[in-house]
Amino acid sequence: MARVLVGVKRVIDYAVKIRVKPDKKGVVTDGVKHSMNPFDEIAVEEAVRMKEKKIASEIIAVSCGPAQSQEVIRTALAMGVDKGIHVEIPAAEYETLQPIHVSKILAKIAEKEKIDLIIVGKQAIDDDSNQTAQMTAAVLDWPQATFASHIEKGDKELTVKREVDGGMETIKCKIPAVISADLRLNEPRYATLPNIMKAKKKPIAKMTPKDLGVDISPRIEIVSVEDPPVRQPGVILPDVDALVGKLKEGGHI
Amino acid sequence: MMSVRTLSKCIVTATQRKRCLRYFSLHRLPEGHLALQAVAKRFAADKLKPIAAELDREHRFPSEQIKELAELGLMAVTADERWGGAGQDTLALAVAVEEIAKGCGGTGAIVSIHNCLYVDLVNRFGSDQQKEQFLKPYTDGTLGCFALSEPDAGSDVGSMLTTARLEGDHYVLDGTKSWVTSGTEGKAAVVFATVDRSLKHKGITGFLVPMCSDGLSLGPKDDKLGIRAAPSCNMYLEGVRVPKDDVLGEVGDGFRMAMKQLDKARVGIASQALGIGQAALELAVGYASQRKAFGKSINQMQAVKMRIAEMALRLESARLLVYRAAVLCDEEDRSTKESSMAKLAASEAATHVTHSCIQILGGVGYVTAMPAERHYRDARITEIYGGISDIQRLLIGDIVIKQYE
């Protein structure tokens, strides 16, 4: 049976209207509704289903961030994860935390906890990086099965159907491996009231990147954050000649 | 000169101080309750809100959704874990009911009444044997009902006409009960009848009665103004035999039991009112930010701002009263004053908010294409059932007068 590590990220809720901060250095997060990244929910659900099928023995959820990140760990625990690890990162440093840092953190934890399978969401809905799974696999020198929409676990290998631009691809890879969950992998469950109450008693271990020997000094500097340009209205033209004329004027043809 | 008696009332005991701290900390729900609120909110948004209009239009019972709510543990929130309940407090129930009612007022009513007036009642007053038969099977989505009111006895329920005649080791029940929520779906009911009319309310006794009992029949579903997803009907009892073992609590203690249970049921109804009100508030605010008139969004206009502020204030004030009543309900033997205040405040807030919501929406608030009219219709019942507002005022007045005498 596999030991599974699931990465969960606390992001601004998908339904919230995002507002850029007045100082243009980021978006407003204070008092804004946050929840678990939807793709991470799918990852947690997959891990819990594996445990129910007795393919997985223990599931550990990890989140990197300030104190509030614990909320999503609790949600994961309420869905059926066994224990949590909160890698505490102060708010200021969290602004410049990148997948390169997170992947190193996950890799170190995977080694410490003797993990066989890492499952993360394919990307976070705030930065849309789509890098953590791939980088983590590279750091560990493990195979990766990204954009998974169906997973079958054999004794020593995984058969994964991936949704790629060209269609569906089925690959086999050895375990241990890193998987990233795509939308159609499963439909996450609602936490039941008994499980929410049980989750309160499950442990969340705390550690810092320093404890793991990972350097999280920023590799990037946020120069500015701006709203996308307002869409300009179109123009209705009387005939094709006018259209061609306008296109020539605009230097498009 | 202060008497010793007055002075002793001023000294706050350690227990009271601890309780005070609990009240004040209610500005933020505890973590577990927040998690439950998040789940209920999501379930309501995903599974109830999309079908609420249809359920209302078709007067349809949400069977599938009730089963799913049961799987989440929300159909037996306060029952002991031993009997299949979630073993949670009244505050958890209040939080869950509000979110569910926000998605669908009728479903909120079903969940609230099943939890507060059946499950919790049996959990509190039933014997182990009764709980085995009448509680355990009712935690998985199977519904239980509460039959207290009668066509000729609502507010004056103490003068009920349904009788229970002792015959050997059975009671025989005869009479008519009205407004039995989920009567057409339920498998059992707590039925109140009097063993001796001359004892007035001291003769009233609660009985656990399976709906399939001989002599028990139901009238047609009430065609209601609102909460149409929650069916209600009359219950006719003609020589219904109930074993003595199925008396809930003590003979003659039914009135006290029902009144005590209403302390909790009023919290449930109040939570339902909050949910309906909240749905209407959010609808109104959303609309006001989109609708343009006289060159700007109407939410820029003072008349609309004032209205929104009043709606939010009334809802928020009521919510604090509801949370307080929910906590007190578990900590004290009776929380009558607070429960009545909560129910009164929340129900009147809900009718105010839903009324104002239609006003802000204008013409579209009046048509079925928008949910405003349904919220308006759903809210109205909360000022009536669980004790009409007038009764709540009398209760509160009596208690306050006694308190400060």
XYZ file of C-alpha atoms in Angstrom:
658
model
C 0.000 0.000 0.000
C 1.287 3.425 -0.907
C 2.016 6.332 1.411
C 0.530 9.405 -0.235
C 1.440 13.072 0.068
C -1.089 15.637 -1.132
C -0.221 19.285 -1.676
C -3.011 21.743 -0.858
C -2.922 25.498 -1.400
C -5.107 28.185 0.126
C -6.251 30.487 -2.660
C -8.839 33.214 -3.125
C -12.199 31.509 -3.702
C -13.003 31.054 -7.379
C -16.282 32.960 -7.084
C -14.740 36.128 -5.641
C -14.314 39.220 -7.800
C -10.560 39.927 -7.726
C -9.485 43.485 -6.996
C -6.004 44.906 -7.545
C -4.506 46.639 -4.497
C -4.132 50.446 -4.750
C -0.334 50.094 -4.566
C -0.488 47.804 -7.627
C 1.813 45.302 -5.940
C -0.749 42.560 -5.635
C -4.434 41.738 -5.207
C -6.638 42.414 -2.195
C -6.612 39.407 0.128
C -7.691 40.937 3.460
C -11.185 39.913 4.436
C -11.593 38.113 1.108
C -13.034 34.607 1.045
C -10.371 31.939 0.573
C -10.704 28.207 0.035
C -8.729 25.178 -1.086
C -7.532 25.323 -4.693
C -10.193 23.372 -6.635
C -7.628 21.132 -8.352
C -6.110 20.313 -4.956
C -9.562 19.229 -3.752
C -9.604 16.793 -6.645
C -6.138 15.589 -5.604
C -7.297 15.048 -1.994
C -10.400 13.209 -3.196
C -8.284 10.874 -5.323
C -6.013 10.098 -2.386
C -8.981 9.438 -0.077
C -10.533 7.117 -2.665
C -7.234 5.220 -2.885
C -7.280 4.777 0.864
C -10.872 3.529 0.714
C -9.845 1.017 -1.954
C -6.946 0.019 0.323
C -4.381 1.042 -2.268
C -3.060 3.784 0.006
C -2.154 3.327 3.645
C -1.682 6.838 4.971
C -2.398 10.253 3.474
C -0.575 13.374 4.549
C -1.682 16.842 3.427
C 0.899 19.626 3.161
C 0.345 23.342 2.824
C 2.962 26.101 2.631
C 2.062 29.561 3.818
C 1.100 31.785 6.733
C -1.078 30.686 9.660
C -4.313 30.729 7.629
C -3.016 27.910 5.436
C -4.040 25.596 8.240
C -7.675 26.106 7.199
C -7.180 24.132 3.995
C -5.288 21.429 5.864
C -8.314 21.092 8.163
C -10.578 20.836 5.137
C -8.355 18.058 3.770
C -8.476 16.291 7.145
C -12.265 16.575 7.123
C -12.305 14.914 3.692
C -10.428 11.906 5.050
C -6.716 12.751 5.082
C -4.907 11.266 8.104
C -2.552 14.023 9.158
C -1.343 17.424 8.095
C 1.930 19.281 7.801
C 1.918 23.065 7.834
C 5.118 24.588 6.491
C 4.970 28.012 8.043
C 5.985 30.877 5.822
C 5.454 34.463 6.999
C 3.169 36.635 4.888
C 5.937 38.851 3.469
C 7.992 35.914 2.215
C 4.854 34.168 0.979
C 4.367 36.942 -1.617
C 7.431 35.755 -3.528
C 7.130 32.032 -2.860
C 7.348 30.181 -6.175
C 6.804 26.610 -7.379
C 10.595 26.169 -7.369
C 10.575 26.619 -3.590
C 7.442 24.578 -3.003
C 8.732 21.683 -5.064
C 11.895 21.510 -2.969
C 9.824 21.584 0.204
C 7.545 18.809 -1.025
C 10.558 16.766 -2.106
C 12.173 17.030 1.310
C 8.965 16.063 3.076
C 8.469 13.155 0.693
C 11.899 11.836 1.605
C 11.347 12.335 5.344
C 7.949 10.670 5.327
C 8.909 7.853 2.934
C 6.230 8.827 0.451
C 5.381 6.673 -2.560
C 2.936 8.943 -4.350
C 2.690 12.712 -4.469
C -0.591 14.089 -5.784
C -1.113 17.815 -6.345
C -3.571 19.880 -8.329
C -2.377 20.583 -11.866
C -2.178 24.332 -11.155
C -3.317 26.871 -8.610
C -6.079 29.195 -9.701
C -4.238 32.262 -8.430
C -0.921 31.997 -10.255
C -1.798 29.343 -12.889
C 1.859 28.261 -12.820
C 1.363 24.569 -13.586
C 4.937 23.874 -12.427
C 4.947 22.361 -8.951
C 4.235 18.755 -9.935
C 6.788 18.789 -12.710
C 9.507 20.465 -10.639
C 8.926 18.180 -7.659
C 9.350 15.146 -9.885
C 12.565 16.610 -11.268
C 13.994 17.345 -7.813
C 13.242 13.798 -6.698
C 14.120 12.262 -10.036
C 10.736 10.546 -10.020
C 8.455 9.957 -13.023
C 5.583 12.394 -13.459
C 2.014 11.860 -14.683
C 0.486 15.287 -15.118
C -3.074 16.330 -16.113
C -4.328 12.989 -14.849
C -7.972 12.240 -15.604
C -7.838 8.579 -14.605
C -5.406 6.665 -12.415
C -4.983 2.933 -12.001
C -2.455 1.678 -9.536
C -0.725 -1.628 -10.024
C 1.786 -3.164 -7.645
C 4.859 -1.288 -8.802
C 3.480 0.991 -11.470
C 0.734 3.434 -12.394
C -1.362 3.544 -15.545
C -2.527 7.115 -16.030
C -4.802 8.626 -18.666
C -3.742 12.192 -19.354
C -5.758 14.928 -21.001
C -3.434 16.681 -23.409
C -4.050 19.179 -26.187
C -3.986 16.469 -28.809
C -6.457 14.235 -27.013
C -6.051 11.480 -24.425
C -2.714 9.895 -23.701
C -2.245 6.780 -21.599
C 1.103 6.289 -19.928
C 2.627 3.808 -17.527
C 5.139 4.926 -14.953
C 6.932 3.355 -12.042
C 6.186 4.160 -8.421
C 7.252 6.335 -6.619
C 5.802 9.065 -8.856
C 4.282 12.546 -8.881
C 0.767 13.034 -10.215
C -1.037 16.265 -10.986
C -4.836 16.167 -10.907
C -6.920 17.568 -13.732
C -10.581 18.573 -13.654
C -12.202 15.334 -14.727
C -10.226 13.029 -12.446
C -13.095 12.894 -9.927
C -15.792 14.894 -8.165
C -14.668 15.850 -4.644
C -16.894 14.872 -1.754
C -18.517 17.184 0.779
C -17.024 16.758 4.228
C -19.594 15.150 6.518
C -20.328 16.583 9.940
C -18.877 13.534 11.765
C -15.676 13.835 9.692
C -15.414 17.552 10.374
C -15.549 16.781 14.082
C -13.053 13.907 13.755
C -10.712 16.221 11.844
C -10.356 18.442 14.900
C -8.480 15.620 16.644
C -6.142 14.809 13.736
C -2.606 16.207 14.126
C -1.092 19.034 12.099
C 2.684 19.127 12.432
C 4.364 22.506 12.028
C 7.720 23.156 10.439
C 9.641 25.900 8.644
C 11.502 25.770 5.329
C 14.679 26.161 7.359
C 13.869 22.924 9.234
C 13.798 21.237 5.853
C 16.953 22.956 4.670
C 15.147 24.733 1.861
C 16.102 28.282 0.902
C 13.032 30.329 0.054
C 14.743 33.629 -0.743
C 12.911 35.291 -3.583
C 13.932 34.576 -7.162
C 11.527 37.143 -8.536
C 10.497 40.706 -7.816
C 6.903 41.718 -8.331
C 7.120 44.881 -10.394
C 3.427 45.617 -10.782
C 0.002 43.999 -10.836
C -2.602 45.540 -13.100
C -6.105 44.850 -14.293
C -6.319 43.393 -17.781
C -7.026 46.145 -20.351
C -10.710 47.032 -20.681
C -12.149 45.443 -23.770
C -12.820 48.044 -26.427
C -16.188 48.031 -28.093
C -16.396 46.808 -31.659
C -17.632 48.756 -34.666
C -20.372 47.668 -37.032
C -19.408 48.352 -40.653
C -21.799 48.697 -43.602
C -20.053 46.397 -46.087
C -17.004 44.283 -46.919
C -15.147 47.146 -48.610
C -15.395 49.230 -45.468
C -14.078 46.256 -43.471
C -11.099 45.778 -45.768
C -10.432 49.501 -45.618
C -10.471 49.532 -41.837
C -8.187 46.491 -41.629
C -5.697 48.162 -43.988
C -5.861 51.360 -41.928
C -5.048 49.483 -38.786
C -2.093 47.857 -40.469
C -3.607 44.421 -40.015
C -3.372 43.543 -43.713
C -30.076 50.208 51.520
C -29.293 47.211 49.356
C -30.743 43.994 50.701
C -28.540 40.894 50.879
C -30.793 39.338 48.264
C -30.212 42.138 45.749
C -26.499 42.150 46.499
C -26.207 38.447 45.873
C -27.718 38.946 42.436
C -24.860 41.368 41.660
C -22.119 38.905 42.453
C -21.151 37.086 39.287
C -20.109 33.544 39.973
C -17.145 31.933 38.268
C -19.500 29.806 36.200
C -21.424 32.847 35.090
C -18.234 34.638 34.150
C -17.170 31.650 32.067
C -20.559 31.705 30.376
C -20.227 35.449 29.751
C -16.958 34.811 27.959
C -18.712 32.265 25.780
C -21.344 34.822 24.783
C -18.807 37.478 23.897
C -16.711 35.105 21.878
C -19.678 34.570 19.580
C -18.540 37.437 17.386
C -16.640 34.682 15.629
C -17.835 31.112 15.343
C -15.556 28.343 16.612
C -13.438 26.549 13.997
C -15.531 23.395 13.805
C -18.695 25.441 13.304
C -16.984 27.486 10.565
C -16.033 24.265 8.789
C -19.599 22.993 9.059
C -20.899 26.327 7.807
C -18.593 26.103 4.780
C -19.844 22.627 3.883
C -23.522 23.506 4.354
C -23.037 26.716 2.353
C -21.446 24.837 -0.494
C -24.050 22.092 -0.491
C -26.835 24.669 -0.527
C -25.229 26.609 -3.384
C -24.495 23.490 -5.453
C -27.506 21.326 -4.774
C -30.352 23.407 -3.378
C -30.220 26.845 -4.938
C -30.376 25.536 -8.532
C -33.592 23.607 -7.863
C -35.301 25.825 -5.298
C -37.550 27.573 -7.825
C -38.593 24.245 -9.325
C -39.319 22.700 -5.919
C -41.473 25.723 -5.121
C -43.300 25.712 -8.446
C -44.011 21.975 -8.308
C -44.616 21.812 -4.530
C -42.073 19.007 -4.633
C -40.346 17.323 -1.694
C -36.528 17.256 -2.086
C -36.108 13.510 -1.396
C -32.693 13.119 -2.990
C -31.284 16.211 -1.299
C -32.618 15.106 2.116
C -30.813 11.779 1.686
C -27.610 13.644 0.787
C -28.009 15.953 3.776
C -28.412 12.874 5.949
C -25.145 11.498 4.566
C -23.480 14.709 5.677
C -24.851 14.130 9.171
C -27.211 17.085 8.969
C -30.475 15.237 9.618
C -29.487 14.341 13.199
C -27.120 17.105 14.244
C -27.794 17.073 17.972
C -28.650 13.408 18.548
C -26.075 11.359 20.454
C -23.530 9.495 18.365
C -24.713 6.296 20.013
C -27.974 6.609 18.071
C -26.418 7.653 14.766
C -26.452 11.377 15.412
C -23.544 13.787 15.063
C -23.606 14.717 18.748
C -23.207 18.429 18.057
C -24.585 21.485 19.808
C -27.532 23.714 18.967
C -25.198 26.363 17.565
C -24.002 23.857 14.951
C -27.618 23.143 14.075
C -28.408 26.856 13.817
C -25.441 27.469 11.517
C -26.328 24.523 9.270
C -30.037 25.390 9.048
C -29.293 28.991 8.094
C -27.110 27.922 5.176
C -29.581 25.303 3.999
C -32.508 27.729 4.203
C -30.462 30.234 2.234
C -30.339 27.744 -0.629
C -33.980 26.684 -0.326
C -36.424 27.967 2.317
C -38.598 24.863 2.142
C -35.684 22.453 2.549
C -34.507 24.572 5.481
C -37.916 24.112 7.101
C -37.822 20.336 6.603
C -34.326 20.024 8.095
C -35.046 22.379 10.983
C -38.306 20.736 11.999
C -37.040 17.181 11.668
C -33.987 18.016 13.765
C -35.562 20.270 16.387
C -39.024 18.841 16.811
C -38.471 15.146 16.266
C -34.866 13.922 16.479
C -33.783 16.173 19.323
C -37.057 15.621 21.191
C -36.688 11.836 21.156
C -32.978 12.116 21.916
C -33.757 14.226 24.966
C -36.800 12.492 26.423
C -36.833 8.985 24.984
C -35.924 5.773 26.780
C -33.149 3.638 25.282
C -35.740 1.267 23.875
C -37.676 4.132 22.292
C -34.486 5.583 20.850
C -33.664 2.226 19.289
C -36.997 2.196 17.502
C -37.821 5.863 16.996
C -34.469 7.638 16.840
C -31.786 5.432 15.370
C -33.629 4.736 12.089
C -34.418 8.448 11.764
C -30.875 9.683 11.391
C -30.323 8.455 7.844
C -32.812 10.683 6.045
C -35.964 8.889 7.201
C -38.283 11.599 8.468
C -40.065 12.014 11.755
C -42.905 14.466 12.430
C -44.301 16.585 15.237
C -48.063 16.767 15.781
C -49.078 19.325 18.401
C -51.368 21.948 16.843
C -54.993 21.245 15.987
C -57.554 22.975 13.798
C -59.106 24.462 16.955
C -55.954 24.776 19.042
C -52.890 26.640 17.814
C -51.710 29.335 20.185
C -54.058 27.864 22.783
C -52.572 24.405 22.405
C -53.234 23.676 26.082
C -56.899 23.233 25.233
C -56.279 20.524 22.641
C -59.090 18.126 21.840
C -57.126 15.013 20.853
C -57.621 12.468 23.606
C -55.686 9.422 24.795
C -57.793 6.827 26.592
C -56.010 4.123 28.609
C -57.209 0.622 27.743
C -55.162 -2.042 29.476
C -51.587 -1.695 28.275
C -52.460 0.601 25.362
C -53.572 4.167 24.939
C -56.188 4.837 22.262
C -55.791 8.140 20.472
C -58.653 10.044 18.877
C -58.569 13.470 17.300
C -57.180 15.653 14.563
C -53.788 17.305 14.301
C -52.980 20.039 11.841
C -49.931 21.528 10.161
C -47.870 18.354 10.425
C -44.715 19.167 8.450
C -43.403 16.274 6.334
C -46.503 14.318 7.335
C -46.786 12.818 3.869
C -43.136 11.687 3.942
C -42.569 10.808 7.595
C -42.487 7.308 9.041
C -43.242 8.264 12.634
C -44.549 11.187 14.637
C -44.553 12.518 18.163
C -48.271 13.083 18.737
C -49.563 15.084 21.682
C -52.899 14.111 23.218
C -54.569 14.660 26.570
C -55.256 11.790 28.955
C -57.691 13.937 30.932
C -59.168 17.203 29.635
C -60.109 18.283 33.149
C -56.404 18.453 34.035
C -56.046 21.099 31.312
C -52.426 21.274 30.102
C -51.314 18.892 32.845
C -53.082 16.050 31.029
C -51.166 16.480 27.790
C -48.880 13.570 26.962
C -46.499 12.847 24.126
C -46.800 9.590 22.180
C -44.444 7.962 19.693
C -46.645 6.811 16.821
C -45.600 5.048 13.601
C -47.301 6.674 10.616
C -48.496 3.297 9.379
C -50.569 2.714 12.543
C -54.145 1.486 12.106
C -56.548 4.389 12.329
C -53.966 7.015 11.394
C -54.671 8.804 8.141
C -53.533 12.014 6.522
C -55.406 14.821 4.852
C -54.385 16.347 1.529
C -51.225 18.470 1.457
C -51.777 22.059 2.511
C -51.499 24.436 -0.441
C -49.282 27.068 1.115
C -48.080 30.569 0.303
C -44.453 29.593 0.753
C -41.987 26.855 1.830
C -43.796 24.719 -0.725
C -41.018 22.135 -0.827
C -41.979 21.293 2.770
C -45.254 19.371 2.696
C -47.702 19.771 5.580
C -51.080 18.210 6.212
C -53.706 17.233 8.769
C -53.368 13.988 10.700
C -56.530 12.075 11.641
C -56.406 9.679 14.567
C -59.318 7.271 14.868
C -58.790 4.713 17.608
C -55.036 4.613 17.087
C -53.558 2.164 19.586
C -50.234 3.133 21.150
C -48.486 0.804 23.631
C -47.844 2.330 27.078
C -44.123 1.821 26.403
C -44.368 4.377 23.622
C -45.345 7.271 25.876
C -42.555 9.814 25.459
C -41.386 10.999 28.860
C -44.010 11.010 31.613
C -47.779 10.956 31.320
C -49.055 14.496 31.861
C -45.621 15.983 31.176
C -46.238 16.490 27.458
C -46.982 20.196 27.626
C -43.830 21.007 29.571
C -41.813 18.791 27.218
C -43.256 20.498 24.142
C -42.634 23.971 25.546
C -39.074 23.094 26.465
C -38.525 21.679 23.003
C -39.904 24.856 21.473
C -36.986 26.753 23.030
C -34.809 24.828 20.602
C -37.291 24.754 17.723
C -37.518 28.527 17.864
C -33.759 28.718 17.359
C -34.237 26.474 14.332
C -37.024 28.608 12.901
C -35.028 31.749 13.609
C -32.065 30.259 11.722
C -34.334 29.433 8.831
C -35.536 33.041 8.808
C -31.924 34.269 8.811
C -31.109 32.095 5.820
C -34.068 33.317 3.788
C -33.297 36.896 4.758
C -29.639 36.503 3.833
C -30.537 35.163 0.400
C -32.784 38.168 -0.160
C -30.155 40.624 1.099
C -27.488 39.249 -1.226
C -29.915 39.264 -4.135
C -30.825 42.888 -3.486
C -27.223 44.062 -3.106
C -26.150 42.194 -6.239
C -28.993 43.673 -8.230
C -28.357 47.191 -6.949
C -24.759 47.047 -8.182
C -25.867 46.124 -11.689
C -29.030 48.139 -12.206
C -28.475 51.591 -13.641
C -30.829 54.527 -13.396
C -30.333 58.266 -13.788
C -26.811 57.694 -15.010
C -25.450 55.531 -12.206
C -25.833 52.211 -10.402
C -28.725 52.392 -8.014
C -26.450 51.312 -5.158
C -25.005 54.826 -5.362
C -28.328 56.326 -4.392
C -29.025 57.196 -0.794
C -32.518 55.761 -0.796
C -31.150 52.358 -1.772
C -28.148 52.607 0.566
C -30.402 53.397 3.508
C -32.613 50.465 2.703
C -29.676 48.065 2.380
C -28.186 49.306 5.642
C -31.465 48.733 7.486
C -31.817 45.237 5.995
C -28.286 44.261 6.978
C -28.591 45.733 10.466
C -31.789 43.856 11.267
C -30.397 40.584 9.977
C -27.088 40.950 11.804
C -28.792 41.914 15.077
C -31.103 38.940 14.836
C -28.193 36.645 14.075
C -26.416 37.553 17.294
C -29.627 36.875 19.219
C -29.959 33.508 17.486
C -26.388 32.477 18.297
C -26.855 33.523 21.905
C -30.110 31.607 22.215
C -28.479 28.562 20.602
C -25.679 28.537 23.160
C -27.990 29.184 26.110
C -30.361 26.482 24.927
C -27.656 23.912 25.683
C -26.268 25.535 28.803
C -29.465 26.311 30.677
C -32.515 24.283 31.533
C -34.724 26.790 29.694
C -33.747 29.562 27.311
C -37.292 30.771 26.731
C -36.692 34.508 26.742
C -33.673 34.337 24.452
C -35.239 31.764 22.112
C -38.395 33.846 21.817
C -36.397 37.013 21.227
C -34.319 35.272 18.585
C -37.358 33.871 16.804
C -39.234 37.164 16.973
C -36.276 39.231 15.803
C -35.209 36.877 13.029
C -38.690 36.319 11.622
C -39.528 40.017 11.565
C -36.080 40.740 10.094
C -36.722 38.173 7.373
C -40.078 39.610 6.393
C -38.604 43.111 6.431
C -35.602 42.121 4.341
C -37.586 40.144 1.782
C -40.103 42.972 1.484
C -37.288 45.490 0.939
C -35.610 43.169 -1.526
C -38.648 43.255 -3.783
C -38.734 47.026 -3.411
C -35.114 47.366 -4.512
C -35.645 45.040 -7.454
C -38.766 46.905 -8.499
C -40.748 45.255 -11.242
C -38.468 42.229 -11.543
C -38.934 41.635 -7.827
C -42.572 40.942 -8.513
C -42.138 38.242 -11.179
C -41.197 34.608 -10.771
C -38.211 35.008 -13.064
C -36.344 36.321 -9.996
C -36.324 34.568 -6.602
C -37.273 37.723 -4.665
C -40.967 36.867 -4.644
C -40.244 33.342 -3.426
C -38.077 34.631 -0.570
C -40.935 36.982 0.361
C -43.400 34.117 0.441
C -41.014 31.753 2.247
C -40.180 34.286 4.967
C -43.791 34.873 5.979
C -44.276 31.559 7.789
C -41.481 32.276 10.250
C -43.649 34.907 11.925
C -46.329 32.271 12.440
C -45.208 28.748 13.199
C -43.338 27.847 16.345
C -45.565 30.344 18.101
C -46.909 33.495 16.484
C -45.062 36.756 17.073
C -47.782 37.942 19.391
C -47.279 34.970 21.671
C -43.510 35.561 21.597
C -44.077 39.142 22.759
C -46.342 37.974 25.598
C -43.760 35.415 26.690
C -40.910 37.899 26.603
C -42.984 40.530 28.420
C -43.934 38.098 31.189
C -40.338 36.948 31.694
C -38.863 40.440 31.700
C -41.460 41.665 34.149
C -40.663 38.778 36.480
C -36.952 39.354 36.004
C -36.994 42.945 37.091
C -39.772 42.795 39.686
